Amino acid sequence: MRFLLNILWILLGGWVIWLEYMIGGLLLCLTVVGIPFGVQCFKMAGLGLLPFGKDIVDAPGASPIGCILNVFWIVVAGIWIFLSHLGLALGLAVTIIGIPFAIQHVKLAMLALAPFGKLVREAP
């Protein structure tokens, strides 16, 4: 079922989300200061391409530096990415067929709000 839902996700716009995060990550990695933020974009790109069957968990041993980077991320971009995924989730949740996709957008929204100190792993 995960496979089918991931294929539908890609066909219905998941590839656009992946492409946006990949381009953002590549642009951020052009500068030394932007590399940590680019790495987080790549993390979100992976989840944005194939979100079904993946969970977001807290990374063990998260540092205070990650907290500071999360604050900077939220102020600069995180809130806008969060709101866009939340808006897509609300639009999809209106239909019964869109509910599984809305849940994935909520998952992406939570990661986009504060990506530092989080890991994306396969669901059990």
Coordinates of C-alpha atoms in Angstrom, one line a residue:
M1 CA 0.0 0.0 0.0
R2 CA 2.9 2.4 0.8
F3 CA 4.3 1.8 -2.7
L4 CA 1.0 2.7 -4.4
L5 CA 0.5 5.8 -2.2
N6 CA 4.0 6.9 -2.9
I7 CA 3.5 6.5 -6.6
L8 CA 0.3 8.5 -6.5
W9 CA 2.1 11.2 -4.3
I10 CA 4.8 11.6 -6.9
L11 CA 2.4 11.8 -9.8
L12 CA 0.1 14.3 -8.1
G13 CA 2.9 16.8 -7.1
G14 CA 5.4 15.1 -4.9
W15 CA 8.1 15.5 -7.5
V16 CA 7.5 19.3 -7.4
I17 CA 8.0 19.4 -3.7
W18 CA 11.2 17.3 -4.1
L19 CA 12.5 19.6 -6.9
E20 CA 11.8 22.7 -4.8
Y21 CA 13.7 21.4 -1.8
M22 CA 16.5 20.1 -4.0
I23 CA 17.0 23.5 -5.7
G24 CA 16.8 25.3 -2.4
G25 CA 19.3 22.9 -0.9
L26 CA 21.7 23.3 -3.8
L27 CA 21.5 27.1 -3.6
L28 CA 22.0 27.1 0.1
C29 CA 25.1 24.8 -0.2
L30 CA 26.8 27.4 -2.5
T31 CA 27.9 29.3 0.7
V32 CA 29.7 27.9 3.7
V33 CA 27.2 29.5 6.0
G34 CA 24.2 27.9 4.1
I35 CA 25.5 24.3 4.1
P36 CA 23.7 23.3 7.4
F37 CA 20.5 24.7 6.0
G38 CA 21.0 23.0 2.6
V39 CA 21.5 19.7 4.3
Q40 CA 18.1 20.2 6.1
C41 CA 16.5 21.0 2.7
F42 CA 17.9 17.7 1.3
K43 CA 16.4 15.9 4.3
M44 CA 13.0 17.4 3.5
A45 CA 13.4 16.6 -0.2
G46 CA 13.8 12.9 0.6
L47 CA 10.6 13.0 2.8
G48 CA 8.9 15.2 0.2
L49 CA 9.5 12.6 -2.6
L50 CA 8.4 9.4 -0.7
P51 CA 6.6 10.3 2.5
F52 CA 4.6 7.2 3.0
G53 CA 6.2 4.7 5.3
K54 CA 8.5 7.2 7.0
D55 CA 8.5 8.7 10.5
I56 CA 10.2 11.8 12.0
V57 CA 12.0 11.1 15.2
D58 CA 14.2 13.2 17.5
A59 CA 17.9 12.8 16.9
P60 CA 19.8 11.4 19.9
G61 CA 22.2 13.9 21.4
A62 CA 20.8 17.0 19.8
S63 CA 22.9 20.1 20.6
P64 CA 22.0 23.6 21.7
I65 CA 23.4 24.8 18.4
G66 CA 20.6 23.0 16.6
C67 CA 18.1 24.9 18.7
I68 CA 19.7 28.2 17.7
L69 CA 19.7 27.1 14.0
N70 CA 16.0 26.1 14.3
V71 CA 15.2 29.6 15.6
F72 CA 17.0 31.2 12.7
W73 CA 15.3 28.7 10.3
I74 CA 11.8 29.5 11.7
V75 CA 12.3 33.2 11.3
V76 CA 13.8 33.2 7.8
A77 CA 11.9 30.3 6.1
G78 CA 10.4 27.7 8.4
I79 CA 7.1 29.5 9.2
W80 CA 6.4 30.1 5.5
I81 CA 7.1 26.5 4.5
F82 CA 5.1 25.3 7.5
L83 CA 2.1 27.4 6.5
S84 CA 2.2 26.3 2.8
H85 CA 2.2 22.6 3.8
L86 CA -0.6 23.3 6.3
G87 CA -2.6 25.0 3.6
L88 CA -2.2 22.1 1.3
A89 CA -3.1 19.7 4.0
L90 CA -6.3 21.6 4.8
G91 CA -7.2 21.7 1.1
L92 CA -6.6 17.9 0.8
A93 CA -8.4 17.0 4.0
V94 CA -11.7 18.3 2.5
T95 CA -12.0 15.2 0.4
I96 CA -12.0 11.6 1.7
I97 CA -9.4 10.5 -0.9
G98 CA -7.1 13.4 0.0
I99 CA -6.9 12.6 3.8
P100 CA -3.8 10.3 3.5
F101 CA -2.1 13.0 1.5
A102 CA -3.1 15.7 4.0
I103 CA -1.5 13.7 6.8
Q104 CA 1.8 13.6 4.8
H105 CA 1.7 17.3 4.4
V106 CA 1.2 17.8 8.1
K107 CA 4.3 15.5 8.6
L108 CA 6.2 17.7 6.2
A109 CA 5.0 20.8 7.9
M110 CA 6.2 19.7 11.3
L111 CA 9.6 18.9 9.8
A112 CA 9.8 22.2 7.9
L113 CA 9.1 24.2 11.1
A114 CA 12.1 22.9 13.0
P115 CA 14.3 20.4 11.0
F116 CA 17.5 20.5 13.1
G117 CA 17.6 17.7 15.6
K118 CA 15.2 15.5 13.7
L119 CA 15.8 12.3 11.8
V120 CA 13.7 10.8 9.0
R121 CA 13.5 7.0 9.2
E122 CA 11.5 4.1 7.9
A123 CA 8.4 3.4 9.8
P124 CA 8.2 0.0 11.5

